[in-house]
PDB file of C-alpha atoms in Angstrom:
ATOM      1  CA  MET A  17       0.116   0.059   0.026  1.00  0.00           C
ATOM      2  CA  PRO A  18       1.543   3.265  -0.936  1.00  0.00           C
ATOM      3  CA  MET A  19       2.397   5.837   1.747  1.00  0.00           C
ATOM      4  CA  LYS A  20      -0.569   8.234   0.789  1.00  0.00           C
ATOM      5  CA  ASP A  21      -3.082   5.550   0.988  1.00  0.00           C
ATOM      6  CA  THR A  22      -1.642   4.231   4.337  1.00  0.00           C
ATOM      7  CA  PHE A  23      -1.956   7.900   5.748  1.00  0.00           C
ATOM      8  CA  PHE A  24      -5.632   8.324   4.591  1.00  0.00           C
ATOM      9  CA  PHE A  25      -6.397   4.777   5.868  1.00  0.00           C
ATOM     10  CA  ILE A  26      -5.076   5.907   9.257  1.00  0.00           C
ATOM     11  CA  PHE A  27      -6.841   9.319   9.048  1.00  0.00           C
ATOM     12  CA  ALA A  28     -10.256   7.610   8.363  1.00  0.00           C
ATOM     13  CA  ILE A  29      -9.695   5.089  11.276  1.00  0.00           C
ATOM     14  CA  SER A  30      -8.877   7.983  13.517  1.00  0.00           C
ATOM     15  CA  GLY A  31     -12.160   9.766  12.596  1.00  0.00           C
ATOM     16  CA  VAL A  32     -13.941   6.637  13.860  1.00  0.00           C
ATOM     17  CA  VAL A  33     -11.902   6.402  17.031  1.00  0.00           C
ATOM     18  CA  ILE A  34     -12.457   9.977  17.741  1.00  0.00           C
ATOM     19  CA  GLY A  35     -16.255   9.689  16.950  1.00  0.00           C
ATOM     20  CA  ILE A  36     -16.768   6.609  19.179  1.00  0.00           C
ATOM     21  CA  GLY A  37     -13.806   7.151  21.692  1.00  0.00           C
ATOM     22  CA  LEU A  38     -14.252  10.698  22.861  1.00  0.00           C
ATOM     23  CA  PRO A  39     -18.002  10.343  23.696  1.00  0.00           C
ATOM     24  CA  ALA A  40     -17.354   7.073  25.466  1.00  0.00           C
ATOM     25  CA  THR A  41     -14.491   8.461  27.608  1.00  0.00           C
ATOM     26  CA  THR A  42     -16.368  11.525  28.511  1.00  0.00           C
ATOM     27  CA  LEU A  43     -19.483   9.490  29.594  1.00  0.00           C
ATOM     28  CA  PHE A  44     -17.135   7.144  31.610  1.00  0.00           C
ATOM     29  CA  LEU A  45     -15.475  10.249  33.342  1.00  0.00           C
ATOM     30  CA  THR A  46     -18.920  11.761  33.977  1.00  0.00           C
ATOM     31  CA  TRP A  47     -20.064   8.415  35.611  1.00  0.00           C
ATOM     32  CA  ILE A  48     -16.945   8.095  37.895  1.00  0.00           C
ATOM     33  CA  MET A  49     -16.709  11.793  38.960  1.00  0.00           C
ATOM     34  CA  PRO A  50     -16.931  12.020  42.754  1.00  0.00           C
ATOM     35  CA  LYS A  51     -20.086  13.348  44.126  1.00  0.00           C
ATOM     36  CA  SER A  52     -17.923  15.405  46.622  1.00  0.00           C
ATOM     37  CA  VAL A  53     -16.536  17.424  43.756  1.00  0.00           C
ATOM     38  CA  ILE A  54     -20.029  18.151  42.240  1.00  0.00           C
ATOM     39  CA  GLU A  55     -21.532  19.199  45.644  1.00  0.00           C
ATOM     40  CA  GLN A  56     -18.412  21.495  46.397  1.00  0.00           C
ATOM     41  CA  TYR A  57     -18.106  23.152  43.035  1.00  0.00           C
ATOM     42  CA  VAL A  58     -21.262  23.156  41.088  1.00  0.00           C
ATOM     43  CA  LYS A  59     -22.659  26.105  42.947  1.00  0.00           C
ATOM     44  CA  PRO A  60     -22.138  29.979  43.143  1.00  0.00           C
ATOM     45  CA  PRO A  61     -19.577  31.562  42.760  1.00  0.00           C
ATOM     46  CA  HIS A  62     -18.046  28.938  40.396  1.00  0.00           C
ATOM     47  CA  PHE A  63     -21.252  28.732  38.309  1.00  0.00           C
ATOM     48  CA  SER A  64     -24.403  30.817  37.824  1.00  0.00           C
ATOM     49  CA  LYS A  65     -27.673  29.549  39.392  1.00  0.00           C
ATOM     50  CA  PHE A  66     -28.715  28.308  35.837  1.00  0.00           C
ATOM     51  CA  GLU A  67     -25.470  26.495  35.309  1.00  0.00           C
ATOM     52  CA  SER A  68     -25.598  24.800  38.728  1.00  0.00           C
ATOM     53  CA  VAL A  69     -28.908  23.216  37.896  1.00  0.00           C
ATOM     54  CA  ALA A  70     -28.020  22.462  34.283  1.00  0.00           C
ATOM     55  CA  TYR A  71     -24.549  20.850  35.000  1.00  0.00           C
ATOM     56  CA  ARG A  72     -26.168  18.396  37.257  1.00  0.00           C
ATOM     57  CA  HIS A  73     -28.192  16.612  34.511  1.00  0.00           C
ATOM     58  CA  PHE A  74     -27.556  15.036  31.166  1.00  0.00           C
ATOM     59  CA  PRO A  75     -26.411  16.279  28.598  1.00  0.00           C
ATOM     60  CA  SER A  76     -24.766  19.346  30.064  1.00  0.00           C
ATOM     61  CA  SER A  77     -23.072  17.064  32.682  1.00  0.00           C
ATOM     62  CA  TYR A  78     -20.615  16.396  29.929  1.00  0.00           C
ATOM     63  CA  ILE A  79     -19.578  20.110  29.749  1.00  0.00           C
ATOM     64  CA  ARG A  80     -19.138  19.992  33.606  1.00  0.00           C
ATOM     65  CA  THR A  81     -16.907  16.967  33.184  1.00  0.00           C
ATOM     66  CA  MET A  82     -14.685  18.827  30.538  1.00  0.00           C
ATOM     67  CA  LEU A  83     -14.441  21.945  32.594  1.00  0.00           C
ATOM     68  CA  PHE A  84     -13.515  20.012  35.800  1.00  0.00           C
ATOM     69  CA  SER A  85     -10.782  18.100  33.722  1.00  0.00           C
ATOM     70  CA  MET A  86      -9.455  21.068  32.073  1.00  0.00           C
ATOM     71  CA  ALA A  87      -9.142  22.827  35.521  1.00  0.00           C
ATOM     72  CA  ILE A  88      -7.277  19.815  36.814  1.00  0.00           C
ATOM     73  CA  ALA A  89      -5.090  19.155  33.922  1.00  0.00           C
ATOM     74  CA  ILE A  90      -4.219  22.886  33.011  1.00  0.00           C
ATOM     75  CA  PRO A  91      -3.959  25.204  35.894  1.00  0.00           C
ATOM     76  CA  PHE A  92      -4.849  28.356  33.891  1.00  0.00           C
ATOM     77  CA  PHE A  93      -8.516  27.128  33.642  1.00  0.00           C
ATOM     78  CA  CYS A  94      -8.764  27.061  37.480  1.00  0.00           C
ATOM     79  CA  LYS A  95      -8.491  30.893  37.454  1.00  0.00           C
ATOM     80  CA  ILE A  96     -11.384  31.154  35.025  1.00  0.00           C
ATOM     81  CA  ARG A  97     -14.024  29.508  37.258  1.00  0.00           C
ATOM     82  CA  GLN A  98     -12.197  30.434  40.515  1.00  0.00           C
ATOM     83  CA  PHE A  99     -11.754  26.699  41.364  1.00  0.00           C
ATOM     84  CA  GLY A 100      -8.488  27.350  43.436  1.00  0.00           C
ATOM     85  CA  ASP A 101      -6.248  24.398  43.902  1.00  0.00           C
ATOM     86  CA  ILE A 102      -8.836  21.801  42.631  1.00  0.00           C
ATOM     87  CA  HIS A 103      -6.246  19.460  41.589  1.00  0.00           C
ATOM     88  CA  LYS A 104      -5.285  19.027  45.369  1.00  0.00           C
ATOM     89  CA  GLN A 105      -8.906  18.742  46.514  1.00  0.00           C
ATOM     90  CA  VAL A 106     -10.051  15.845  44.318  1.00  0.00           C
ATOM     91  CA  PRO A 107      -8.994  12.247  44.820  1.00  0.00           C
ATOM     92  CA  LYS A 108      -5.668  11.260  43.300  1.00  0.00           C
ATOM     93  CA  TRP A 109      -7.245   8.647  40.907  1.00  0.00           C
ATOM     94  CA  PHE A 110      -9.641  11.391  39.558  1.00  0.00           C
ATOM     95  CA  ASN A 111      -6.788  13.700  39.108  1.00  0.00           C
ATOM     96  CA  ILE A 112      -4.768  11.176  37.066  1.00  0.00           C
ATOM     97  CA  VAL A 113      -7.764  10.105  34.889  1.00  0.00           C
ATOM     98  CA  SER A 114      -8.684  13.702  34.137  1.00  0.00           C
ATOM     99  CA  ARG A 115      -5.154  14.487  33.103  1.00  0.00           C
ATOM    100  CA  LEU A 116      -5.060  11.407  30.824  1.00  0.00           C
ATOM    101  CA  TYR A 117      -8.646  12.414  29.396  1.00  0.00           C
ATOM    102  CA  ILE A 118      -7.328  15.889  28.503  1.00  0.00           C
ATOM    103  CA  TYR A 119      -3.784  15.074  27.454  1.00  0.00           C
ATOM    104  CA  VAL A 120      -4.446  11.753  25.516  1.00  0.00           C
ATOM    105  CA  ALA A 121      -8.182  12.018  24.173  1.00  0.00           C
ATOM    106  CA  TRP A 122      -8.278  15.691  23.576  1.00  0.00           C
ATOM    107  CA  GLY A 123      -4.598  15.794  22.410  1.00  0.00           C
ATOM    108  CA  TYR A 124      -5.264  13.191  19.951  1.00  0.00           C
ATOM    109  CA  CYS A 125      -8.286  15.052  18.644  1.00  0.00           C
ATOM    110  CA  LEU A 126      -6.268  18.233  18.315  1.00  0.00           C
ATOM    111  CA  PHE A 127      -3.535  16.496  16.509  1.00  0.00           C
ATOM    112  CA  TRP A 128      -5.892  15.178  13.814  1.00  0.00           C
ATOM    113  CA  VAL A 129      -7.660  18.358  13.536  1.00  0.00           C
ATOM    114  CA  CYS A 130      -4.218  20.072  12.816  1.00  0.00           C
ATOM    115  CA  VAL A 131      -3.485  17.374  10.218  1.00  0.00           C
ATOM    116  CA  PHE A 132      -6.870  17.875   8.381  1.00  0.00           C
ATOM    117  CA  VAL A 133      -6.273  21.621   8.319  1.00  0.00           C
ATOM    118  CA  MET A 134      -2.833  21.207   6.852  1.00  0.00           C
ATOM    119  CA  LEU A 135      -4.278  18.913   4.364  1.00  0.00           C
ATOM    120  CA  VAL A 136      -6.852  21.395   3.315  1.00  0.00           C
ATOM    121  CA  ILE A 137      -4.450  24.215   3.143  1.00  0.00           C
ATOM    122  CA  THR A 138      -2.095  21.945   1.029  1.00  0.00           C
ATOM    123  CA  ALA A 139      -4.793  20.883  -1.373  1.00  0.00           C
ATOM    124  CA  THR A 140      -5.947  24.516  -2.033  1.00  0.00           C
ATOM    125  CA  VAL A 141      -2.313  25.884  -2.452  1.00  0.00           C
ATOM    126  CA  GLN A 142      -1.608  23.093  -4.912  1.00  0.00           C
ATOM    127  CA  GLN A 143      -4.671  24.077  -7.186  1.00  0.00           C
TER     128      GLN A 143
END
């Protein structure tokens, strides 16, 4: 199989992996999130009253999961929602799982989005 065909095959498989894997890992992380974290942070001043109600239920609970994971993995995001040292206040296992989720799952997605953008730019420049 030529190199170009191999690359496009891997690119297509990655689309399937992202389409199934990312929602599955988000669902899993939402399911295992400690209730103590939800009770402590899903309330004012971290979230508005509307967000506090919405983020406790499906489907917006996925957004809550991503917000907490981003705050744990990337300290800059703690300042946006005023979480403080959330990475020290959650269980160690949740800290590790959240970092893996952001660095691996979302990093993989970001990598393939960049590859796709480069392919589109290359294709338009060649014409």
